[in-house]
Coordinates of C-alpha atoms and ligand atoms in Angstrom, one line a residue:
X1495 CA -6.7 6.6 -41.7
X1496 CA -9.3 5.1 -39.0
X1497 CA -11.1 7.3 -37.3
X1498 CA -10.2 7.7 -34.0
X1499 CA -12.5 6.3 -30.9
X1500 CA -13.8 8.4 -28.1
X1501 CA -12.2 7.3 -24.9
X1502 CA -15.0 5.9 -22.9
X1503 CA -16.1 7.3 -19.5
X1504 CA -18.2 6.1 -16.7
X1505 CA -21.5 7.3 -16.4
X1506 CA -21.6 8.8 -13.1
X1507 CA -19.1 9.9 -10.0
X1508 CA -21.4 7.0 -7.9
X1509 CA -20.4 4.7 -10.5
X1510 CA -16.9 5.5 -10.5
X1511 CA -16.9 5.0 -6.7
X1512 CA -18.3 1.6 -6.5
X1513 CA -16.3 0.5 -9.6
X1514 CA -13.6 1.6 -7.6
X1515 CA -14.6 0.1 -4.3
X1516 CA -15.1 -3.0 -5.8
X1517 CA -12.0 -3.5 -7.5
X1518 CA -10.4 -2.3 -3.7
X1519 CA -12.6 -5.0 -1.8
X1520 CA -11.9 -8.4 -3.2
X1521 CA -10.0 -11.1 -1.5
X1522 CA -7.6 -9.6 -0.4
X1523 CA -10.2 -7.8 2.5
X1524 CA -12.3 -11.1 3.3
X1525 CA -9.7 -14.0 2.5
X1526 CA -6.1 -12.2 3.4
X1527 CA -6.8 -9.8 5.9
X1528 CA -8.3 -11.9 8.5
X1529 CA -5.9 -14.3 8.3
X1530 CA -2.8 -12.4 7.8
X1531 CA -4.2 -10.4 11.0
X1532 CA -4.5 -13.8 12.5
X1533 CA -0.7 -15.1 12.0
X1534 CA 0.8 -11.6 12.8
X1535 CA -0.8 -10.4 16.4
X1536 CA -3.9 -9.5 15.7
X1537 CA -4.6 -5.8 16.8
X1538 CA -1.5 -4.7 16.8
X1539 CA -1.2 -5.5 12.9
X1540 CA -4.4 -4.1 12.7
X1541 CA -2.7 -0.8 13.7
X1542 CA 0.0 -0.7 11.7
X1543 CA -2.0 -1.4 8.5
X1544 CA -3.8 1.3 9.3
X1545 CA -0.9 3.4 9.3
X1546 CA 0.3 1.8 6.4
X1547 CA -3.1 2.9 4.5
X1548 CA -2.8 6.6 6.0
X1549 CA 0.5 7.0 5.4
X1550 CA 1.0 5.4 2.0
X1551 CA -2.4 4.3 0.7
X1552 CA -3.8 7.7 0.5
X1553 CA -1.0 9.6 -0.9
X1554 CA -0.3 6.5 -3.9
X1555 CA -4.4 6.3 -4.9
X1556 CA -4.9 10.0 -4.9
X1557 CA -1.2 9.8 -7.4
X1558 CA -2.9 7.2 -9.3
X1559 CA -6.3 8.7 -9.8
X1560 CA -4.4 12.0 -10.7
X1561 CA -2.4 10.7 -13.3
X1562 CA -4.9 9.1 -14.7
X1563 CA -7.8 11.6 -14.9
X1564 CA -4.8 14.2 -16.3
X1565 CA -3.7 12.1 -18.9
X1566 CA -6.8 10.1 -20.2
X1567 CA -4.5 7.2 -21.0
X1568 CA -3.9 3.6 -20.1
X1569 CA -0.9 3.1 -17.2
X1570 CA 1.8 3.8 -20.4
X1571 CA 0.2 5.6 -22.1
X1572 CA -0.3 8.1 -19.4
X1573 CA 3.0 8.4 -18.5
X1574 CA 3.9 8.8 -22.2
X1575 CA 1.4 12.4 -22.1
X1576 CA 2.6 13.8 -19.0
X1577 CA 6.4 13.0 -19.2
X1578 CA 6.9 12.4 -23.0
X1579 CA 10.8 10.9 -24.3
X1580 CA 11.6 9.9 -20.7
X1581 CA 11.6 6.6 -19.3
X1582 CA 8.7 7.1 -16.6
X1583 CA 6.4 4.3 -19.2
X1584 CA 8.5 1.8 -17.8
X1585 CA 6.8 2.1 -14.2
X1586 CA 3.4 2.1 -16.7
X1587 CA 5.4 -1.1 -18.2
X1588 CA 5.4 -2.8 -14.6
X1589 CA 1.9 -2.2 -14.0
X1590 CA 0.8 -3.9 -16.8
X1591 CA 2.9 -7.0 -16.1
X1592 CA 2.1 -7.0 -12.5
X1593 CA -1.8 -7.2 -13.8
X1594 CA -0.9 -10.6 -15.6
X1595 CA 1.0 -11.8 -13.0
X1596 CA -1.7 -11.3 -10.3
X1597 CA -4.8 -11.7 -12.0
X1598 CA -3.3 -15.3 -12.8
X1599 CA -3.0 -16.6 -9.5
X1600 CA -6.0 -14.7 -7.7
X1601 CA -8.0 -16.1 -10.6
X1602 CA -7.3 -20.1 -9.0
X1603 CA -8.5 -18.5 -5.7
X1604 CA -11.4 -16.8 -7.2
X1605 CA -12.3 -20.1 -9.0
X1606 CA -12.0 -22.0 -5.7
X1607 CA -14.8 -19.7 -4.3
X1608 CA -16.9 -20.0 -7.5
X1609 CA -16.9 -23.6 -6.5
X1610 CA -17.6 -23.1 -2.8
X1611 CA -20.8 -21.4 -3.8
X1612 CA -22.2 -24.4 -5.5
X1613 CA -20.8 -27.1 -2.7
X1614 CA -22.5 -24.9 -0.1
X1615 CA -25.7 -24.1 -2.0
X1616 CA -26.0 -28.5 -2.2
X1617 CA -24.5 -28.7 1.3
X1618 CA -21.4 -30.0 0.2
X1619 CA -19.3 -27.9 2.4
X1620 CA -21.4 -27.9 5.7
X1621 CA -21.3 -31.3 6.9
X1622 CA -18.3 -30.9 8.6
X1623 CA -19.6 -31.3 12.0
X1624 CA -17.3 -32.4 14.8
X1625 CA -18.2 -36.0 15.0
X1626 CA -18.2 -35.6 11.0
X1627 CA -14.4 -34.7 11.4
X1628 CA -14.8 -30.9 12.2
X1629 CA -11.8 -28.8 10.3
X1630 CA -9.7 -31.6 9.5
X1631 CA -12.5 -33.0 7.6
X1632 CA -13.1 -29.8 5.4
X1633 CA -9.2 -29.5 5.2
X1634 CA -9.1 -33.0 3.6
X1635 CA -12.1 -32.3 1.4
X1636 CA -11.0 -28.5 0.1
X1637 CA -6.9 -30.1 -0.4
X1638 CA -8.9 -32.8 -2.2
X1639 CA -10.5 -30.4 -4.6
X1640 CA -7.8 -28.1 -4.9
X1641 CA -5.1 -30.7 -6.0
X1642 CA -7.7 -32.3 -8.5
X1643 CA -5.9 -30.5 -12.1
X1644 CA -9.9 -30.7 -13.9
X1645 CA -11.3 -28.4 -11.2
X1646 CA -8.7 -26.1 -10.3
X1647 CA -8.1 -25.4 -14.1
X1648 CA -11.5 -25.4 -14.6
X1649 CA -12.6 -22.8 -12.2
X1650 CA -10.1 -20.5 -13.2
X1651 CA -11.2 -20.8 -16.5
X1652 CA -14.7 -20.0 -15.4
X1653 CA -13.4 -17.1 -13.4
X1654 CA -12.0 -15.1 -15.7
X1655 CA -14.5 -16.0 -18.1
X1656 CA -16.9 -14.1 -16.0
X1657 CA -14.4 -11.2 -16.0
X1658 CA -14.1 -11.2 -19.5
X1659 CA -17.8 -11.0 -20.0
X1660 CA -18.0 -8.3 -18.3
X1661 CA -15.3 -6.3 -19.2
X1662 CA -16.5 -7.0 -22.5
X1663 CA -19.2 -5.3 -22.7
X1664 CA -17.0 -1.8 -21.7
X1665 CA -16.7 0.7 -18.9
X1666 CA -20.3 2.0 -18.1
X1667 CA -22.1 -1.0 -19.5
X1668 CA -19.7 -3.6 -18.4
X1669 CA -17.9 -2.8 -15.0
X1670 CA -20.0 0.1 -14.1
X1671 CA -23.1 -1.6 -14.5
X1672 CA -21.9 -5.0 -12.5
X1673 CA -20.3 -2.7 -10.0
X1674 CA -23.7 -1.0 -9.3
X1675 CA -25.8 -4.5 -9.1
X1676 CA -23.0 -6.4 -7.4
X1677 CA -21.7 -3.9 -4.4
X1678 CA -24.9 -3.4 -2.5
X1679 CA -25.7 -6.9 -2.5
X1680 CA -22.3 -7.2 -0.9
X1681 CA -22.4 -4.8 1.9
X1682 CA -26.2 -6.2 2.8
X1683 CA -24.4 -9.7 2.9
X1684 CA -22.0 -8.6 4.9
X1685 CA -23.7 -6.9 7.1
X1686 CA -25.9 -9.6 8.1
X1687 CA -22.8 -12.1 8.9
X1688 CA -21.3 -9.9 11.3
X1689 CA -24.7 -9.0 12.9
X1690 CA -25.0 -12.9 12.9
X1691 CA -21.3 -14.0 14.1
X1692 CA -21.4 -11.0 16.6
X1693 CA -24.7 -12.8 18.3
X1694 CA -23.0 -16.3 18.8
X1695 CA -22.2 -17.4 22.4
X1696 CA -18.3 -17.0 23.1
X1697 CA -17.5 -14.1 20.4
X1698 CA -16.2 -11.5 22.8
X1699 CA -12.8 -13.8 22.5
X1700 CA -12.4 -12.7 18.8
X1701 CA -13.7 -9.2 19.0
X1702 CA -11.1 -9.0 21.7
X1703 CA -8.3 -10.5 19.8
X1704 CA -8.9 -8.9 16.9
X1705 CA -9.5 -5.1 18.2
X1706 CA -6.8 -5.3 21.1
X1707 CA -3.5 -4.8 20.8
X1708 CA -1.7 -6.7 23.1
X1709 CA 1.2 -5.3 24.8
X1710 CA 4.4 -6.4 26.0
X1711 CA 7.5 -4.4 27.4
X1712 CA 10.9 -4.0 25.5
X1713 CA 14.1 -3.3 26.6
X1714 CA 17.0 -1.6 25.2
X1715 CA 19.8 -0.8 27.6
X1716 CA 18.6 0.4 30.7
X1717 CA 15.6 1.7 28.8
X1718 CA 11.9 -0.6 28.9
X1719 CA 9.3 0.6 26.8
X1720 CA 5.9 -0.8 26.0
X1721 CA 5.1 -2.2 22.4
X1722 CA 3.0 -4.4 20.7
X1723 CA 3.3 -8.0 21.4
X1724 CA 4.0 -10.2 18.4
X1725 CA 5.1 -7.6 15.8
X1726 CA 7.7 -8.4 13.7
X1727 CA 9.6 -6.6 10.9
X1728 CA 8.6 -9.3 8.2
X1729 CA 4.8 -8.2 9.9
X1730 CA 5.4 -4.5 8.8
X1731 CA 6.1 -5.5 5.4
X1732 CA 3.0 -8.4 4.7
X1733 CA 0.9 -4.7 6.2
X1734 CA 2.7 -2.1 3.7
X1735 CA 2.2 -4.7 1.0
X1736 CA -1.3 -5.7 1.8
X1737 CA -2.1 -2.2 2.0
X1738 CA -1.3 -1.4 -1.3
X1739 CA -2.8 -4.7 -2.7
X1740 CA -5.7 -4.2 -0.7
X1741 CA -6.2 -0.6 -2.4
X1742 CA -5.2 -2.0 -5.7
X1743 CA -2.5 0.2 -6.1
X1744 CA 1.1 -0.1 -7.6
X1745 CA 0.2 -1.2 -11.0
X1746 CA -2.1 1.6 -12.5
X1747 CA -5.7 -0.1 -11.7
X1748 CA -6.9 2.9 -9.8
X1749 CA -5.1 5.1 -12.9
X1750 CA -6.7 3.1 -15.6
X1751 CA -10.5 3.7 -13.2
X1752 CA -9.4 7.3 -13.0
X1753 CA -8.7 8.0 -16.6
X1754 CA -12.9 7.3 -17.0
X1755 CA -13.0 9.7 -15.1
X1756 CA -14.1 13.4 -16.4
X1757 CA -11.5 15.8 -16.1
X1758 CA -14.1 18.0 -13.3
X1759 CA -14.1 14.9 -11.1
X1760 CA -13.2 15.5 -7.7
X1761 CA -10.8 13.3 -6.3
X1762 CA -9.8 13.7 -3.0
X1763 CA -13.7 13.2 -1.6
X1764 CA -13.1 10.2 -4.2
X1765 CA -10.1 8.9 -2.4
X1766 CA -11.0 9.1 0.9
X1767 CA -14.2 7.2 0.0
X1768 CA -12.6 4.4 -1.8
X1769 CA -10.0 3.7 1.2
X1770 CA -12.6 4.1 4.1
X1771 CA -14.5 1.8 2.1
X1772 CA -12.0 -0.6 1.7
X1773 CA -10.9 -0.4 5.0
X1774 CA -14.4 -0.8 6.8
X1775 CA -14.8 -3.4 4.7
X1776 CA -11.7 -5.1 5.8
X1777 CA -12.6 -4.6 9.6
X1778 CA -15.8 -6.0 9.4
X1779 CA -14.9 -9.1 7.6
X1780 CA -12.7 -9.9 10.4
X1781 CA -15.4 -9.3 12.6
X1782 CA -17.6 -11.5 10.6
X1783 CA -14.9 -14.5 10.7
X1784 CA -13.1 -14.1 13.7
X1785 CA -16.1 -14.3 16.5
X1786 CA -17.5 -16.9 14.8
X1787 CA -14.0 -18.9 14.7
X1788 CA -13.5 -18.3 18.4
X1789 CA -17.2 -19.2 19.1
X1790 CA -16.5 -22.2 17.6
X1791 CA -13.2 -22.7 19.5
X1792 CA -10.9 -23.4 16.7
X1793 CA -7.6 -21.3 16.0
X1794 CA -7.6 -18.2 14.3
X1795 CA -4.5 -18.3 12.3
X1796 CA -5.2 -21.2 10.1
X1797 CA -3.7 -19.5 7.5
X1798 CA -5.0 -19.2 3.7
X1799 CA -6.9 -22.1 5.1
X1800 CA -9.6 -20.4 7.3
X1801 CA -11.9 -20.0 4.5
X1802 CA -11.7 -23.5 3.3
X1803 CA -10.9 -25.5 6.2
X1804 CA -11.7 -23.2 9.2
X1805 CA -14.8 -21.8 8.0
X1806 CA -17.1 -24.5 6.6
X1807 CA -16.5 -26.4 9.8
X1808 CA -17.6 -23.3 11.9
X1809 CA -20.9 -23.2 9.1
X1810 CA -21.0 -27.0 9.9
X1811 CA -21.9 -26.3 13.7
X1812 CA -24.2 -24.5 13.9
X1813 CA -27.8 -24.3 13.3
X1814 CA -28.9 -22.6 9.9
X1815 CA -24.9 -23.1 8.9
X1816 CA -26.2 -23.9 5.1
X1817 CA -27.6 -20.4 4.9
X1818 CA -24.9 -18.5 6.1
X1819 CA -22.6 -20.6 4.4
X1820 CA -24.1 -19.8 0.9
X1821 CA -24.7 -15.6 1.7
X1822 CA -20.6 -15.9 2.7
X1823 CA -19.3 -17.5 -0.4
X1824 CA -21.5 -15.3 -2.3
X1825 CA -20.1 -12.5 -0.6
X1826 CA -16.7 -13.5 -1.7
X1827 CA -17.5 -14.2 -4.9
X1828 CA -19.0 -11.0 -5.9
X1829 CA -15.4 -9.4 -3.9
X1830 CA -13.3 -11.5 -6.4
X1831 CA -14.9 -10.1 -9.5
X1832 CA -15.5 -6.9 -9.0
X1833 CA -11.6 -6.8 -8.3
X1834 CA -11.1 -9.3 -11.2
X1835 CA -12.8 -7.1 -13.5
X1836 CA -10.4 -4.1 -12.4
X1837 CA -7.0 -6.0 -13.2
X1838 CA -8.5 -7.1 -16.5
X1839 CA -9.4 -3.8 -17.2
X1840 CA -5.7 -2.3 -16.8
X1841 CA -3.8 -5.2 -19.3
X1842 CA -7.1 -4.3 -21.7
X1843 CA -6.5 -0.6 -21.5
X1844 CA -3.0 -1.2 -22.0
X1845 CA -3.8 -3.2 -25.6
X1846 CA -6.6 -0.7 -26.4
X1847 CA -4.3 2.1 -26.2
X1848 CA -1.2 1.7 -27.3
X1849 CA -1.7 -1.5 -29.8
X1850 CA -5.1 0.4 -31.0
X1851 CA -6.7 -3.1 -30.7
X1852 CA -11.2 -2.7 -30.3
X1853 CA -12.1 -4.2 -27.0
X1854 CA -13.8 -6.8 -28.3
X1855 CA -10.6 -8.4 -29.4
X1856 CA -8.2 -7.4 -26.7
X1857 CA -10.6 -8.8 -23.9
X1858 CA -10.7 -12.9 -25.0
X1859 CA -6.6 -12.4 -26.0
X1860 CA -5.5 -10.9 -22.7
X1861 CA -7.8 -12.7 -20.8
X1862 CA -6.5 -16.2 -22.8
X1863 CA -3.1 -15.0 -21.5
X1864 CA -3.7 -15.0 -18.3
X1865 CA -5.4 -17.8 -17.8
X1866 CA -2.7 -20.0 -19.4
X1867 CA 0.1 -18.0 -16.6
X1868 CA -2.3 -19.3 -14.0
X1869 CA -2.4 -22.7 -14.9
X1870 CA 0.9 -23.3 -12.8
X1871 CA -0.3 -21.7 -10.0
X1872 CA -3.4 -23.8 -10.5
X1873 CA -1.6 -26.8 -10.4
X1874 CA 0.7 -25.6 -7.2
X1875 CA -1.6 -27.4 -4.8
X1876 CA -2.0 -31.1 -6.6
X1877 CA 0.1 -32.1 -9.6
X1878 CA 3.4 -29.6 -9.3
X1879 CA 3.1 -29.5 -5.6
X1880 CA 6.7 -30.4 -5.6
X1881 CA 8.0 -27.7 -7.9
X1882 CA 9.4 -25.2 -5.8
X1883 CA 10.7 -21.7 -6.6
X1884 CA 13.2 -19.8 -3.6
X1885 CA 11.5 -22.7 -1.0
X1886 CA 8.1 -21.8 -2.2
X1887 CA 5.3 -22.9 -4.6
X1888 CA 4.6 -21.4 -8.3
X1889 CA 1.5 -19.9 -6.6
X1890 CA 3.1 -18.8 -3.2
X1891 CA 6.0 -17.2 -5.4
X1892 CA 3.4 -15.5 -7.2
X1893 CA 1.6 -13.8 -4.7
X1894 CA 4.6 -12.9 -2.6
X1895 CA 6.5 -11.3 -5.1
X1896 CA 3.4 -9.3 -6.5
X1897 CA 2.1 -8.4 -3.3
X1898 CA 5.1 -7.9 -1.5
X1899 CA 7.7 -6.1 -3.9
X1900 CA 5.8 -5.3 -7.2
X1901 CA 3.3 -3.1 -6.0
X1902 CA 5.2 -1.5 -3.1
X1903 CA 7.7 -0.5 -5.9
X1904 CA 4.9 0.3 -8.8
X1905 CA 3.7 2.7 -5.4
X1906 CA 6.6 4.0 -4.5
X1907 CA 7.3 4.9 -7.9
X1908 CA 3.9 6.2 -8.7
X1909 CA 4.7 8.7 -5.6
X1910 CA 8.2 9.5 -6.8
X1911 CA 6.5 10.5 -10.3
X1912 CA 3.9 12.9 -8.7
X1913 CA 6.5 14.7 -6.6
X1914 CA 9.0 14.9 -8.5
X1915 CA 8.6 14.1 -12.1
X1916 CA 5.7 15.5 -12.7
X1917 CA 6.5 18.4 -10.0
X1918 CA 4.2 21.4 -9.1
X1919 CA 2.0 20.7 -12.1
X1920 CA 0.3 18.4 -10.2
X1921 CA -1.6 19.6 -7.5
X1922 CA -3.1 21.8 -10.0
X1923 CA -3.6 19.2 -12.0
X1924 CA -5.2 17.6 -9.3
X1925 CA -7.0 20.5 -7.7
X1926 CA -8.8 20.8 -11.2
X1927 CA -12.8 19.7 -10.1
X1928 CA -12.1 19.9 -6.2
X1929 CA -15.2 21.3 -4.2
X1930 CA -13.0 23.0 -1.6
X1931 CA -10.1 24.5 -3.5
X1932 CA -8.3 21.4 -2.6
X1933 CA -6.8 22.5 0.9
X1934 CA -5.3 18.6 1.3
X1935 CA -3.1 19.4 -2.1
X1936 CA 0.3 20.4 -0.5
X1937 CA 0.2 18.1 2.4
X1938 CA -0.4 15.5 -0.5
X1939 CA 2.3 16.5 -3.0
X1940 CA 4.4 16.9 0.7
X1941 CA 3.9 13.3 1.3
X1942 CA 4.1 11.7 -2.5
X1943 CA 8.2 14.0 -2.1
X1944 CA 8.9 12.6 0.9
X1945 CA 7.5 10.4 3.9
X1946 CA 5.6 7.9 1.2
X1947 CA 8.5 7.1 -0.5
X1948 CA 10.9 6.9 2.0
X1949 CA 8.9 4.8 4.0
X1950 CA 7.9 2.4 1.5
X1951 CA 11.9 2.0 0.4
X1952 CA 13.1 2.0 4.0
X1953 CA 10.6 -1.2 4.6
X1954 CA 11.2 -2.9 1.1
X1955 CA 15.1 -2.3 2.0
X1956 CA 15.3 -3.5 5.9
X1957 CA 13.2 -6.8 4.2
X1958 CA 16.0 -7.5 1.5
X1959 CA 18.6 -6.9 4.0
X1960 CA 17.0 -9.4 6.2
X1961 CA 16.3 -7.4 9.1
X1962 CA 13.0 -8.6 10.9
Ligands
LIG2627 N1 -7.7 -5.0 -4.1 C1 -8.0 -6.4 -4.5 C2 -8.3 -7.2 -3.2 O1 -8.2 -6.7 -2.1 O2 -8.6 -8.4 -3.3 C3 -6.9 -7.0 -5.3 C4 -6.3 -6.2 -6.4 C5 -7.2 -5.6 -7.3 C6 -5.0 -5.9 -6.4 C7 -6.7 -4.8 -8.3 C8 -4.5 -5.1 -7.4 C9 -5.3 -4.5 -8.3 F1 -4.8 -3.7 -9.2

């Protein structure tokens, strides 16, 4: 018989935190949120994602990192320990696939950005001035680049090649290590681009649109009632599902993290870190993009454009543009793998424990895998731009469905599992390490019963039904 390996664990509870943050702050905070906030209203979206994240977020990560810490096991595994012979693996099941499925199209993304970070560092992507052709210009170069098959493939490749690498080399040494070079550097960046885009001449306008709700007045019968201007029920959705991509939750990431975890760990101070993180995060890179795009006078809902046809034209115009154009797509690219690294690390668990595959063979399989599902989505902006799925491209398909119906679901039934599979087990099993007698347990397994789940099915619902 082989002897059986220890289950690794990460070094300290700091590490665990900005392995954590990292894999919550990725794209999704400085390429999606902005301009999601952008095409749905601004503040007011702003407000109900934060709703969404208070409501939802907290309950599902604090499930997650429960589980996971409990059981010591991968997503199926996990579920396997806790609730053995009933079918409760299968939401383990979806996780895993989900992690394919997204980790192969926001590896094209990522790879774009690996790219940007060498065009900006030899100026390639900041001579976009307006007599230079402003946005239209940059639009024209990135859709250029994108649609060539050599590059996009290419960068993918080298994306998750950089993931692989690191995941590689393990939990502490690999992801907790990166984590702990990589995250300051990030904040520092970021820091300095919203000190910078908060300076320029005319940023007020984007601060204003971005932190304002506007208001407008409703009426139902003889009834008028303020409300927010510009949201829509298709708007509540894009925020339920970006919280819970944002978070990384609904398909066991923030389980697998948790089951490094000792079993002493706290976790609420753990979960309440991770999403104010995330969250500040989020906030400021919309303060570091929007201002700047106002300043510059260009419209803030260019869509997943912004950062590749918006952006480099704002960097173009303005003096010292090459500098802030590298620190941002650095910025980004450290965001993309230190969420890269977190989805790779769920489909590795997965192998590790229940296949019994070593690391060092699972990591250059799984992460093989993935990058042949991404080479579709890779090709959705050149070659099989005409291949359309339900009116949309492989890669739009992708990302909608993932971010929009997988993870709400792998979240709502993450929540259902806590309060009422796994039942009054689990805020003990939670309590377990808490500093403070864990007085936020009942309100928690309260929530994970009731208003979590409920909301997120009344929302997933009212969208199939086509209402909003
Ligand atoms: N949270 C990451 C982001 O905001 O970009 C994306 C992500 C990572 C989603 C890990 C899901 C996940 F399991």
């Amino acid at each position: 018989m082989k002897p059986k390996r220890l289950r690794e664990h990460w070094g300290s509870r700091f590490g665990f935190i900005l392995a954590a943050t990292g894999s919550a702050i990725g794209l999704g905070n400085i390429w999606k949120f902005p301009y999601i906030t952008g095409e749905h209203g601004g503040a007011a979206f702003v407000v109900v994602y934060l709703l969404c994240i208070i409501v939802i977020g907290l309950p599902v990560m604090m499930a997650e990192l429960a589980v996971g810490r409990t059981a010591q096991r991968n997503p199926v595994g996990a579920y396997r320990v806790l609730r053995p012979g009933t079918p409760w693996f299968l939401v383990g099941v979806m996780g895993v696939l989900a992690g394919f499925v997204i980790l192969s199209y926001y590896s094209v993304v990522a790879g774009w950005i690996l790219a940007y970070v060498f065009k900006s560092i030899s100026g390639a992507v900041t001579g976009f001035t307006a007599a230079a052709g402003g946005a239209e210009a940059a639009k024209a170069h990135f859709q250029g680049f994108a649609a060539h098959p050599g590059w996009s493939v290419g960068w993918h490749f080298l994306f998750l090649a950089v993931c692989a690498f690191i995941v590689y080399r393990g939990v502490k040494g690999g992801i907790e290590a990166a984590s702990k070079i990589l995250m300051p550097i990030l904040l520092a960046i970021l820091l300095v681009l919203v000190v910078w885009s908060l300076t320029l001449p005319g940023a007020a306008a984007g601060v204003k649109f971005y932190l304002v709700p506007k208001i407008t007045t409703v009426s139902v019968g003889p009834l008028s009632f303020p409300f927010f201007k510009g949201l829509t029920g298709s708007a509540v959705l894009i925020a339920l599902g970006h919280a819970f991509f944002s978070l990384s939750l609904g398909m066991g990431a923030m389980l697998t993290y948790g089951s490094y975890l000792k079993k002493d760990a706290d976790l609420s101070f753990s979960t309440m870190t991770i999403a104010l993180m995330d969250t500040v995060i989020a906030l400021l890179a919309g303060l570091a993009l929007l201002p700047a795009v106002f300043a510059m006078g260009l419209a803030p809902d260019g869509g997943p454009g912004l950062l590749f046809h918006t952006l480099p034209a704002v960097f173009s115009s303005m003096p010292g543009g090459v500098v802030f154009a590298v620190l941002f797509f650095v910025l980004v690219a450290i965001a993309a793998v230190t969420s890269g690294i977190s989805i790779l690390e769920v489909v590795t668990a997965f192998f590790m424990g229940e296949l019994g595959w070593r690391r060092s063979r699972v990591v250059p399989v799984v992460a093989g895998i993935i990058f042949l599902i991404g080479i579709p989505s890779a090709l959705s902006f050149g070659a099989w731009e005409g291949l359309r799925l339900f009116g949309l491209s492989f890669f739009d398909l992708m990302d909608y469905l993932s971010a929009n119906f997988f993870l709400p679901l792998g979240g709502l039934l993450i929540a259902l599992f806590v309060g009422w599979g796994w039942g009054p087990k689990a805020i003990a099993a939670a309590a377990e390490g808490s500093y403070h007698g864990f007085p936020t347990g009942k309100i928690w397994l309260w929530m994970c019963r009731t208003i979590t789940p409920i909301a997120v099915a009344v929302i997933i619902i009212a969208k199939l039904a086509g209402i909003g």
